[in-house]
Short mmCIF file of C-alpha atoms in Angstrom, two decimals:
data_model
loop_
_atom_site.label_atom_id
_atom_site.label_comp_id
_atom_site.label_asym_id
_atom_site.label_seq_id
_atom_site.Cartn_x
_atom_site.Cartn_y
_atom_site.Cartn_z
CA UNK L 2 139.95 88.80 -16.66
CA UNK L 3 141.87 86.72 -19.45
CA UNK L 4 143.47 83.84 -19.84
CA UNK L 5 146.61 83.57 -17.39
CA UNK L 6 145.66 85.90 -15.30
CA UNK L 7 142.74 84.54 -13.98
CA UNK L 8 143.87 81.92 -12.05
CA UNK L 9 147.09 83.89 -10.62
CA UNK L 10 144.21 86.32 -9.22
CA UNK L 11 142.43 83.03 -7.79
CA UNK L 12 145.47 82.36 -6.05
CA UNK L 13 145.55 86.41 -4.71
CA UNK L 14 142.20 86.16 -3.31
CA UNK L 15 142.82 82.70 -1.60
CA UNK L 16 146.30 83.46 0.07
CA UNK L 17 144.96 87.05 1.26
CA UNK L 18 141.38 86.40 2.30
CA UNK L 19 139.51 89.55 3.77
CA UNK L 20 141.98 91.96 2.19
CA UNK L 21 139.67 93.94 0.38
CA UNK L 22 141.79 96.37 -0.89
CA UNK L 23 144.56 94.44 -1.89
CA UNK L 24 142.50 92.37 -4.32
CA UNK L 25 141.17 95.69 -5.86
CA UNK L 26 144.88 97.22 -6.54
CA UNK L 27 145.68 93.73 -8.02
CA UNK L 28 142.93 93.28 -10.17
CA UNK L 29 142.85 96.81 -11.67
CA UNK L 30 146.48 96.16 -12.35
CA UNK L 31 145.94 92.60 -13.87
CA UNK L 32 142.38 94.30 -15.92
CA UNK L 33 145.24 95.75 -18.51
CA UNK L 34 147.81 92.91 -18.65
CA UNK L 35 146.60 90.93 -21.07
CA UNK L 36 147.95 91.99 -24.22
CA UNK L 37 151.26 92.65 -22.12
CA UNK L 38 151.75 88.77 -21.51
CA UNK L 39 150.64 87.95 -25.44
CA UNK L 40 153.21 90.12 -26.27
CA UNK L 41 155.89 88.89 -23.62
CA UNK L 42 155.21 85.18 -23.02
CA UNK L 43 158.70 85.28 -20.81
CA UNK L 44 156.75 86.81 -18.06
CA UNK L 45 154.68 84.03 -17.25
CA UNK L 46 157.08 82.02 -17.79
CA UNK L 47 159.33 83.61 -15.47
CA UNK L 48 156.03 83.12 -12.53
CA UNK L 49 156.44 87.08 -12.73
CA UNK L 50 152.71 87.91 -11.98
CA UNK L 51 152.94 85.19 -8.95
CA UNK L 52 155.63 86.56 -8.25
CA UNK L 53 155.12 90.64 -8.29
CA UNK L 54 151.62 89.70 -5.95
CA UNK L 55 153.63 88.28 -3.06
CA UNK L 56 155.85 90.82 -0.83
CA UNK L 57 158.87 89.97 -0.29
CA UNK L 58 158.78 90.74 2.76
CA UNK L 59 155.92 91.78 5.54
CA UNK L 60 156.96 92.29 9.25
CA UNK L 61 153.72 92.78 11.76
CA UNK L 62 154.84 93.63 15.39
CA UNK L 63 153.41 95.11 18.65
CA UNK L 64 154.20 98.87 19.65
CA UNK L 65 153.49 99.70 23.43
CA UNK L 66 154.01 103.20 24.53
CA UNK L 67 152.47 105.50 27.22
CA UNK L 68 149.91 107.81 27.54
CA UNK L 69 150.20 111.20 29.12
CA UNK L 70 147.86 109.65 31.72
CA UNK L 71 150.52 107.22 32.60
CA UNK L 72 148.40 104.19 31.38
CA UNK L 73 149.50 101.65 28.97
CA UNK L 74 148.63 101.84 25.24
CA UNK L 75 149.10 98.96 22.56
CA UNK L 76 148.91 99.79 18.78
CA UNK L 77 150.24 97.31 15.80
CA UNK L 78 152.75 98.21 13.42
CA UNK L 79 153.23 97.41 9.75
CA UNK L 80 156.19 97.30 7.28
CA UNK L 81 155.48 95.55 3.79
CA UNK L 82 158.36 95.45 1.90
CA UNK L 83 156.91 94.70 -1.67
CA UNK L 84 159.61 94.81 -4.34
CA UNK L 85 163.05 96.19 -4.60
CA UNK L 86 163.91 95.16 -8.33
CA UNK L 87 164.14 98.87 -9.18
CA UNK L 88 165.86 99.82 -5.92
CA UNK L 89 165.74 100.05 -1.95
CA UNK L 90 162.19 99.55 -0.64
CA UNK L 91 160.52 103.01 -0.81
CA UNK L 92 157.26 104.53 0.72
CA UNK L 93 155.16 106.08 3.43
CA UNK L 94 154.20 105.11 6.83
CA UNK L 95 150.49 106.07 7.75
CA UNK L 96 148.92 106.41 11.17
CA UNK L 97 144.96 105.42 11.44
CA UNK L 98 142.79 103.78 12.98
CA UNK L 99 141.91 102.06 9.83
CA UNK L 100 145.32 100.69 9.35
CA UNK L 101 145.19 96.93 8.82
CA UNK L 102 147.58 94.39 6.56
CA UNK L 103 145.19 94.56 3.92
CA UNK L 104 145.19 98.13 3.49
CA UNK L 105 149.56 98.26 3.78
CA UNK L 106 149.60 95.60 1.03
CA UNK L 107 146.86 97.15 -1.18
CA UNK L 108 149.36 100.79 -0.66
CA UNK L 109 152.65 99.04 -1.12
CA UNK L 110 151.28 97.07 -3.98
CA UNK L 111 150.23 100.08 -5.92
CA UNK L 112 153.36 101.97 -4.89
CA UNK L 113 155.94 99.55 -6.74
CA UNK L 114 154.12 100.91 -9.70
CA UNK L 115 153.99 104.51 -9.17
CA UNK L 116 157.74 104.64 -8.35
CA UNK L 117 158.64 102.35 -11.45
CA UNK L 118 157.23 105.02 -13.01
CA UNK L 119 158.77 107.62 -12.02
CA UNK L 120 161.86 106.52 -14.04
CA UNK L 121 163.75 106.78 -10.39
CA UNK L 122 166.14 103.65 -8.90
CA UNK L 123 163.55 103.16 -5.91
CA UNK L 124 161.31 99.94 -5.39
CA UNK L 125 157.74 99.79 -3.48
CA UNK L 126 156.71 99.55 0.15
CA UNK L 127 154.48 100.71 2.36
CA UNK L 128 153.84 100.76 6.61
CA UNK L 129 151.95 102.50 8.92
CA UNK L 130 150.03 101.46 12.26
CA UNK L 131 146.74 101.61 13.40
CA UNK L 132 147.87 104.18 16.08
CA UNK L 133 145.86 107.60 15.57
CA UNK L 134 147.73 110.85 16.19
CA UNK L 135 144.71 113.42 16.52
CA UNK L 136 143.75 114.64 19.82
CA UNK L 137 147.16 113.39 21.11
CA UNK L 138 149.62 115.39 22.84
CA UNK L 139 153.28 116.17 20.94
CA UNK L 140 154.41 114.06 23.96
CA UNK L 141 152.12 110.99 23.35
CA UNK L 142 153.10 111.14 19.73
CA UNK L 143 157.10 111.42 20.50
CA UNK L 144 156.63 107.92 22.59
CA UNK L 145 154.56 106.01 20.16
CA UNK L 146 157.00 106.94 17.64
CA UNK L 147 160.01 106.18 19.67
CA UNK L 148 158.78 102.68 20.05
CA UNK L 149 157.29 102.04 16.54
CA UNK L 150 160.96 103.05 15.44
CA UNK L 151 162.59 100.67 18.02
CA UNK L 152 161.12 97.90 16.15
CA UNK L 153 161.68 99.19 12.80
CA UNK L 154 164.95 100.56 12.67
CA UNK L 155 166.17 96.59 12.39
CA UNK L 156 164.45 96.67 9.24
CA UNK L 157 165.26 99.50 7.26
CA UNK L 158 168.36 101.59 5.88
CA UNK L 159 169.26 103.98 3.05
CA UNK L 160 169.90 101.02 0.68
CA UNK L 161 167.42 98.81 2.16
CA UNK L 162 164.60 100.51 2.32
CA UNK L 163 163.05 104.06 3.33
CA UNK L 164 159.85 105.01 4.89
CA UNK L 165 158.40 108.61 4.03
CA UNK L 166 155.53 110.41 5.54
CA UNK L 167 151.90 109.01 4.56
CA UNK L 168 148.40 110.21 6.26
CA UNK L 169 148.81 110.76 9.96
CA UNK L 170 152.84 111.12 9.48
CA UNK L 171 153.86 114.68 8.58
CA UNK L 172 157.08 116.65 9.87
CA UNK L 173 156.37 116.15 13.33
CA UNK L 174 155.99 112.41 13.68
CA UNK L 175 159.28 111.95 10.63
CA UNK L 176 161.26 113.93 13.58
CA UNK L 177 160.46 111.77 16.58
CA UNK L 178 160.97 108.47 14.43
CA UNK L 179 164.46 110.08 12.71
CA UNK L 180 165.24 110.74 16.32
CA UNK L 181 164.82 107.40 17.61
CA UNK L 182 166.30 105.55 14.76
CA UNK L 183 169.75 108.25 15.16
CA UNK L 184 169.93 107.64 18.90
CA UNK L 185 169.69 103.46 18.58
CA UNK L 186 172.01 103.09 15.18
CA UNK L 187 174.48 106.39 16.84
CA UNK L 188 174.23 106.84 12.91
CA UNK L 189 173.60 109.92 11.23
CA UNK L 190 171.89 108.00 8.14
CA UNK L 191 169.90 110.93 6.57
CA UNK L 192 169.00 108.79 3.50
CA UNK L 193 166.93 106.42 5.45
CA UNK L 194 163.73 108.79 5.99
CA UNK L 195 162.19 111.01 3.37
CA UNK L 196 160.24 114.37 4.47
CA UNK L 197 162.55 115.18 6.81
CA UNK L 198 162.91 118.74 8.01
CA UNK L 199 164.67 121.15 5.87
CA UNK L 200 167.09 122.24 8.40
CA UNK L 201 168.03 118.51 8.76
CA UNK L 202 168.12 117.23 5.58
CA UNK L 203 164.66 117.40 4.39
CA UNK L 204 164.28 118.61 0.49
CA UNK L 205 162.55 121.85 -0.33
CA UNK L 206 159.07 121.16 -2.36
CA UNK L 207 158.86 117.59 -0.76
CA UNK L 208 155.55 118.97 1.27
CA UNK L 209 154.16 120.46 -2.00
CA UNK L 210 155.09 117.67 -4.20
CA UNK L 211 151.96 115.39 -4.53
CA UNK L 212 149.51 117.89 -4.58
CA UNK L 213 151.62 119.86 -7.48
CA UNK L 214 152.19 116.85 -9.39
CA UNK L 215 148.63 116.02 -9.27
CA UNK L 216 147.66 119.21 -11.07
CA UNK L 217 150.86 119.43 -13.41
CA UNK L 218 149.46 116.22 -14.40
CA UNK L 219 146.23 117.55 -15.03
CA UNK L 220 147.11 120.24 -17.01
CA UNK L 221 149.14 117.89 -19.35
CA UNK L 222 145.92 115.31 -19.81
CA UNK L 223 143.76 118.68 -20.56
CA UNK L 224 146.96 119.94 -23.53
CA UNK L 225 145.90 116.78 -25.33
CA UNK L 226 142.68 117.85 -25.87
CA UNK L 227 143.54 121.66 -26.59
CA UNK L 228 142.25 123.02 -22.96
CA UNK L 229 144.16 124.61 -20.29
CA UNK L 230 143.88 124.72 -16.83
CA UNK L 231 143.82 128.30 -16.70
CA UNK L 232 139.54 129.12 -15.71
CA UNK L 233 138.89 125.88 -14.91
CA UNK L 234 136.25 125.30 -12.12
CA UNK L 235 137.93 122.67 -10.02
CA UNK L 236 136.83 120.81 -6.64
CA UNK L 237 139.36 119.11 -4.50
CA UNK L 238 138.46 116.74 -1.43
CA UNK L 239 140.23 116.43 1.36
CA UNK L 240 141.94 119.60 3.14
CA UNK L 241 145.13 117.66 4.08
CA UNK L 242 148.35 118.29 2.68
CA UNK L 243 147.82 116.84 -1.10
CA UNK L 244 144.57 118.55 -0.68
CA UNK L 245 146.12 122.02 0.34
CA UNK L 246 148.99 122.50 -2.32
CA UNK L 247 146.64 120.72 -5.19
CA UNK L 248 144.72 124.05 -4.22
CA UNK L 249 147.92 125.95 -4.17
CA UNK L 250 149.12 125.04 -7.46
CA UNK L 251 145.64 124.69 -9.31
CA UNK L 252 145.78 128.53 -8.45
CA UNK L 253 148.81 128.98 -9.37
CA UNK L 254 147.95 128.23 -12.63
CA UNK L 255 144.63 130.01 -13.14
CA UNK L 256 142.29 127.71 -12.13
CA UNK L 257 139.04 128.43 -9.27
CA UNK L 258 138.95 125.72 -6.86
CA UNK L 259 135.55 126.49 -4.97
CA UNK L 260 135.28 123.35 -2.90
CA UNK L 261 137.27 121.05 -0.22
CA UNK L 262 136.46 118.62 2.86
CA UNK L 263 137.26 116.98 5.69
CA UNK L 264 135.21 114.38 7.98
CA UNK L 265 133.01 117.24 9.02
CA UNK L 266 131.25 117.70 5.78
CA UNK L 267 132.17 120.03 2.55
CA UNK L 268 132.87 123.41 2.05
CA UNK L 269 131.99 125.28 -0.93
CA UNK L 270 133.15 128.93 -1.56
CA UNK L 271 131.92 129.91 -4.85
CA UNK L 272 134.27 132.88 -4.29
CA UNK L 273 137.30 131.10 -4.48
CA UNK L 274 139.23 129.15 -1.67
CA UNK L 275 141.10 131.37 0.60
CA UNK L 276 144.17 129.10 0.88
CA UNK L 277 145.98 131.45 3.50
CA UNK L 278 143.18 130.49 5.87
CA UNK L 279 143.05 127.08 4.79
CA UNK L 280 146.25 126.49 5.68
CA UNK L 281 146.20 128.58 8.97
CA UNK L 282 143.13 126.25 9.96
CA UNK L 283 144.59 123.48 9.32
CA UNK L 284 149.20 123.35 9.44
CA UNK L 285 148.86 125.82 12.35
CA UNK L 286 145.69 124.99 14.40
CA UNK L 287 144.83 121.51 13.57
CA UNK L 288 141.14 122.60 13.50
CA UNK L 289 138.06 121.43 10.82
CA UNK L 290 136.58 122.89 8.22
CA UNK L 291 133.52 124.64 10.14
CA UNK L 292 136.43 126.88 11.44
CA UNK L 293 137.32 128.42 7.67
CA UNK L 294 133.27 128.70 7.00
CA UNK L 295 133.30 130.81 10.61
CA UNK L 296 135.88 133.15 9.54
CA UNK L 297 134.89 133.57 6.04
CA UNK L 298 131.51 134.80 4.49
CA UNK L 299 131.45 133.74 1.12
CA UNK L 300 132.02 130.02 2.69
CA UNK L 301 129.14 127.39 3.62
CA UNK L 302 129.46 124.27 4.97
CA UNK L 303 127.14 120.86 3.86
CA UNK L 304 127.48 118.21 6.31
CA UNK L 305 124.85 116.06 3.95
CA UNK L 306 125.78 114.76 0.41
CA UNK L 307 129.14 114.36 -1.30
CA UNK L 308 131.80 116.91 -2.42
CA UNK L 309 131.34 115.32 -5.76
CA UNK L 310 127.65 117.38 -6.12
CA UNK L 311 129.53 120.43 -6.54
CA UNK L 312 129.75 121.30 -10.45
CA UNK L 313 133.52 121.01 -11.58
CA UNK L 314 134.92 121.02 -14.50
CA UNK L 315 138.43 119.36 -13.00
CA UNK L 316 137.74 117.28 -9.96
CA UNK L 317 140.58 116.06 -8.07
CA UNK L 318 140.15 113.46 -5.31
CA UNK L 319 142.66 114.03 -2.74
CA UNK L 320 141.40 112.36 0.71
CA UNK L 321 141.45 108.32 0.94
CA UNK L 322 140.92 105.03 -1.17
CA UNK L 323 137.31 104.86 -2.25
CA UNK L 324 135.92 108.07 -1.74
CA UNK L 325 134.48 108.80 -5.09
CA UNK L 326 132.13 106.36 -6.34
CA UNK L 327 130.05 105.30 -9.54
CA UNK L 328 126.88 107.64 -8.20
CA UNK L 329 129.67 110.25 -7.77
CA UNK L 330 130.80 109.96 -11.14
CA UNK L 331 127.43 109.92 -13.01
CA UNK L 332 126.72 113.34 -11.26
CA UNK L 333 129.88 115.08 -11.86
CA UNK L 334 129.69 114.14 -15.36
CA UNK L 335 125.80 115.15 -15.76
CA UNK L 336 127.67 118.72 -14.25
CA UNK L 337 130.35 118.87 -17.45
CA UNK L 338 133.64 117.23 -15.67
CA UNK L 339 136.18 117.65 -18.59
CA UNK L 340 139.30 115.76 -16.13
CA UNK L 341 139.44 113.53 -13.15
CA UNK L 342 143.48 113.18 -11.78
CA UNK L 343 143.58 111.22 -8.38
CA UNK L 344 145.57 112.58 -5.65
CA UNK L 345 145.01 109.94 -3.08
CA UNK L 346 145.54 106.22 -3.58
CA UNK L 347 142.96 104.27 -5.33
CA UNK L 348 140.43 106.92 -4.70
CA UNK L 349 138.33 106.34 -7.25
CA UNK L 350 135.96 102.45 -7.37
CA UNK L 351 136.04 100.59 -10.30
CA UNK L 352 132.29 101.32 -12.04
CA UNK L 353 133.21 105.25 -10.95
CA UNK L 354 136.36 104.82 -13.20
CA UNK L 355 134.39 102.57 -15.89
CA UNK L 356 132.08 105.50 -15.84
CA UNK L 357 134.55 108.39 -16.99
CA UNK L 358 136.34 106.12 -19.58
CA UNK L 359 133.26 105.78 -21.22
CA UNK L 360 131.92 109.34 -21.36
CA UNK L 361 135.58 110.22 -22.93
CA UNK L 362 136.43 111.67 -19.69
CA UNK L 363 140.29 112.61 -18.77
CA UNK L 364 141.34 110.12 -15.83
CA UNK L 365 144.66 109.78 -14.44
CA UNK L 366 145.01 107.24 -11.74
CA UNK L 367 147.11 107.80 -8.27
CA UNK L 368 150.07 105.40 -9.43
CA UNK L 369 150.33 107.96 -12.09
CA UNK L 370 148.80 111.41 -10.93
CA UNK L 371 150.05 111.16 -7.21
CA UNK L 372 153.87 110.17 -7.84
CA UNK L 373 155.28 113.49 -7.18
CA UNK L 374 155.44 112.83 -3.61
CA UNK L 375 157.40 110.15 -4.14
CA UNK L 376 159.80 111.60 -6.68
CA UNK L 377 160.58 114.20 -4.54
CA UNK L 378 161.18 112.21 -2.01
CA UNK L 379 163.98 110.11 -4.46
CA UNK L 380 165.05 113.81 -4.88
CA UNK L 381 165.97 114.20 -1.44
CA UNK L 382 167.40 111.18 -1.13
CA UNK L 383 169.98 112.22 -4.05
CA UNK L 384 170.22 115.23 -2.01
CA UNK L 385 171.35 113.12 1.19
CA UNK L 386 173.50 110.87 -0.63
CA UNK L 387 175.76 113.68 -2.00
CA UNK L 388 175.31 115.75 0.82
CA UNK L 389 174.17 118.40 -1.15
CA UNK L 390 171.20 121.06 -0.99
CA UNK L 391 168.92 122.55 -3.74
CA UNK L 392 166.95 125.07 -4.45
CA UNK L 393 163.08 125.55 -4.62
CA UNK L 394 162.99 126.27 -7.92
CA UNK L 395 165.46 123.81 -9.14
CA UNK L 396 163.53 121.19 -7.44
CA UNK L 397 160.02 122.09 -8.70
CA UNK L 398 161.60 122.15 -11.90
CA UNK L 399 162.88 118.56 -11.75
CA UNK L 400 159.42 117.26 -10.36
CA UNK L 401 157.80 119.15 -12.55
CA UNK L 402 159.99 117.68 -15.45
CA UNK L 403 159.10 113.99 -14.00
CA UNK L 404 155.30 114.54 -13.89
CA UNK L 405 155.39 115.40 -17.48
CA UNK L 406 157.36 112.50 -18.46
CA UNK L 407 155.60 110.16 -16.66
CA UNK L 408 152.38 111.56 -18.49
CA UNK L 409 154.04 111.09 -21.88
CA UNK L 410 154.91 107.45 -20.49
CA UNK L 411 151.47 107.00 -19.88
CA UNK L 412 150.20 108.06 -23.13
CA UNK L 413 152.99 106.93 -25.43
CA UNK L 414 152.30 103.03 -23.94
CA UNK L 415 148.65 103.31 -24.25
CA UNK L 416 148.88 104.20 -28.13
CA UNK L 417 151.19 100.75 -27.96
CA UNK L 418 149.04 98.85 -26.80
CA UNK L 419 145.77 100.65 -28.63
CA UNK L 420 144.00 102.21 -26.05
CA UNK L 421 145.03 105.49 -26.90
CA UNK L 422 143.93 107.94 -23.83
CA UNK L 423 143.26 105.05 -21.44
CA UNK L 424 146.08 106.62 -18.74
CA UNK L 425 144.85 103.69 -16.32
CA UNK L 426 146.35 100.90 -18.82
CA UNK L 427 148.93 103.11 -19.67
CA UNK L 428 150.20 103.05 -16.30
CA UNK L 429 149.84 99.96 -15.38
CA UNK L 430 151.88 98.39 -18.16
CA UNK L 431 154.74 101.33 -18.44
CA UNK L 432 155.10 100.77 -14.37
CA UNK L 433 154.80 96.91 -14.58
CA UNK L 434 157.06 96.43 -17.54
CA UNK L 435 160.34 98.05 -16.14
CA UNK L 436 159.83 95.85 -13.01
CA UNK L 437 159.12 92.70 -14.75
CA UNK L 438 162.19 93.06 -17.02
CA UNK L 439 164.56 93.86 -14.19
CA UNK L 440 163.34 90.84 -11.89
CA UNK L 441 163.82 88.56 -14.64
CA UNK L 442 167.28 89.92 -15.00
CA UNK L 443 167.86 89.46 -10.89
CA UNK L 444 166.91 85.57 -11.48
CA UNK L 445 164.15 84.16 -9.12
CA UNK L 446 165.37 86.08 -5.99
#
């Protein structure tokens, strides 16, 4: 690390001590700065870097509920209200047990970026708790989220700033807490939680969106180099809902995806993923993966090794931050990976990404890849604010028309600053840029 950044980075690690994650979304932010702050000296002037590292706001409080066996349960709740330069705070809330500050900061961090990107008027935030919705009754869930929201709801608002769905926070859990917050504000406030349901203001392709924009995105980083995505062999990890309609629309467009996961193990189905029972297995049931290998022949499940063994010639990492690492790498490239286009954030560790930029290797990293979610959710918000409705194919065309701009984005700014391909320093400096700018034209707020 260079020059002026270095010491801003000291000061990272020393005000956020333990928060491993954090300092990893910083510093792979600040690793392609450099030539951004020779060029633009008014951003260090300005204390922007200092300033784009701290949160403006983080809010840590207790949520006590009830169990369905009448005993008292206490979880911790999160909102990290990062930056709102570019607009009202916006991002998901996730539910697991591995929910700490470090890993809210480290999501809300990375998600100022992705949404500057996006070209939308949103800022970046992220909350969650460490609360963990499987096995629980639709009962247990309704009161945890009832009293997470009765905390919240003092904190958020459809100019302020508006929680989405994350891991552990789908349609169900987006109902209860939409509930709650209605029934304490007696406000009707539809803009003030993305993912709704479509009956109640929710947006049509907002469940698709990340997992298509991940593979739209994909299939522009592969036109660059002449291929399309149409035969590709691809592998996708995870089997939640980035996972499932990465599958979708990687089929959708011609490709074989022979390979998913959960925590059980892998499956690999060298026929081709039966995404009906996917989807049965796990929207409808709730069940593993050893249920989809039961029900289908062609299917077997490895409960040893990584996903990542699997030849692909498109892997897509679509589970949780870290999963994919340098071993990982240096095995799917000795199987002919041609493109690697996160779906999760920060799935990827640093010497695994090292590893693909130097074997010429397509990457496209989550702030970039995975912003479809979010865009859609901006979408709905338009859709709320005008009290309007749109169509399916309307809306996949306007996410669809976002993912390939912010690929072009990408691309254009890393032939700028001449590291033509690099999508990771493309990123960060086309999403960093726009919010630098526009907090130096707010004044030191």
């Amino acid at each position: 690390m260079e020059g002026q950044l270095a010491p801003v980075f000291d000061e990272v690690l020393r005000r956020n001590p333990g928060e491993v994650e954090f300092h990893q979304a910083v510093r792979e932010v600040f690793d392609s700065l450099a030539p951004v702050l020779a060029k633009n000296p008014q951003y260090a002037d300005a204390a922007v870097l200092e300033r784009i590292c701290e949160p403006e706001r983080q809010i840590i409080f207790r949520v006590p509920w009830v169990d369905d066996s009448n005993r008292v349960q206490i979880n911790r709740g999160f909102r990290v209200e990062f930056n709102s330069a570019l607009g009202p705070f916006k991002g998901g809330l996730r539910f697991h047990p591995s929910v700490y500050l470090g890993i809210v900061k480290f999501l809300g961090f990375e998600q100022v970026f992705k949404n500057s990107l996006t070209g939308m008027p949103i800022g970046g935030g992220k909350g969650g708790s460490d609360f963990d919705p499987r096995g629980r009754s639709d009962g247990e869930v309704m009161r945890f989220c009832q009293s997470f929201m009765t905390e919240l709801y003092r904190h958020i608002g459809e100019y302020t700033d508006v929680p989405a769905g994350d891991i552990g926070v789908g349609g169900r859990e987006i109902g209860y807490l939409f509930g709650q917050y209605k029934r304490i504000t007696n406000r009707y406030e539809s803009g003030v939680l993305t993912g709704k349901g479509i009956s109640w203001g929710g947006s049509l392709v907002r469940t698709e969106a990340t997992g298509y924009g991940t593979v739209m995105f994909a299939r522009e980083m592969l036109k660059t180099r002449g291929l399309e995505l149409e035969g590709q062999r691809v592998v996708v990890s995870g089997s939640g809902n980035v996972a499932i309609y990465a599958i979708q629309k990687a089929q959708q467009l011609g490709a074989k995806v022979v390979a998913f996961s959960d925590s059980t193990g892998y499956v690999l189905d060298e026929a081709g993923v039966d995404l009906d029972l996917l989807r049965q297995i796990k929207e409808v049931e709730r069940g593993r993966v050893d249920l989809y290998v039961e029900r289908r022949g062609s299917a077997k499940l490895v409960t040893g090794g990584s996903i990542w063994d699997v030849p692909a010639t498109v892997a897509l990492p679509c589970a949780t931050q870290n999963e994919l690492d340098g071993d990982a790498a240096r095995t799917l490239l000795a199987n002919g990976v041609l493109a690697v286009a996160e779906g999760a954030n920060m799935p990827t560790t640093p010497d695994a990404v090292a590893a693909f930029q130097d074997a010429g290797v397509l990457f496209a990293p989550g702030k970039a890849a995975n912003a479809g979610g979010v865009a859609t959710s901006a979408l709905e918000m338009q859709q709320n604010a005008s009290r309007d409705s749109w169509t399916f194919e309307h809306t996949e065309d306007r996410l669809e028309a976002i993912m390939t701009g912010i690929h072009d984005r990408c691309a254009a700014t890393a032939d700028t600053y001449d590291r033509p391909g690099n999508y990771v320093a493309g990123a960060n400096i086309a999403g960093f840029t726009k919010v630098a700018d526009a907090m130096i034209a707010l004044g030191v707020v």
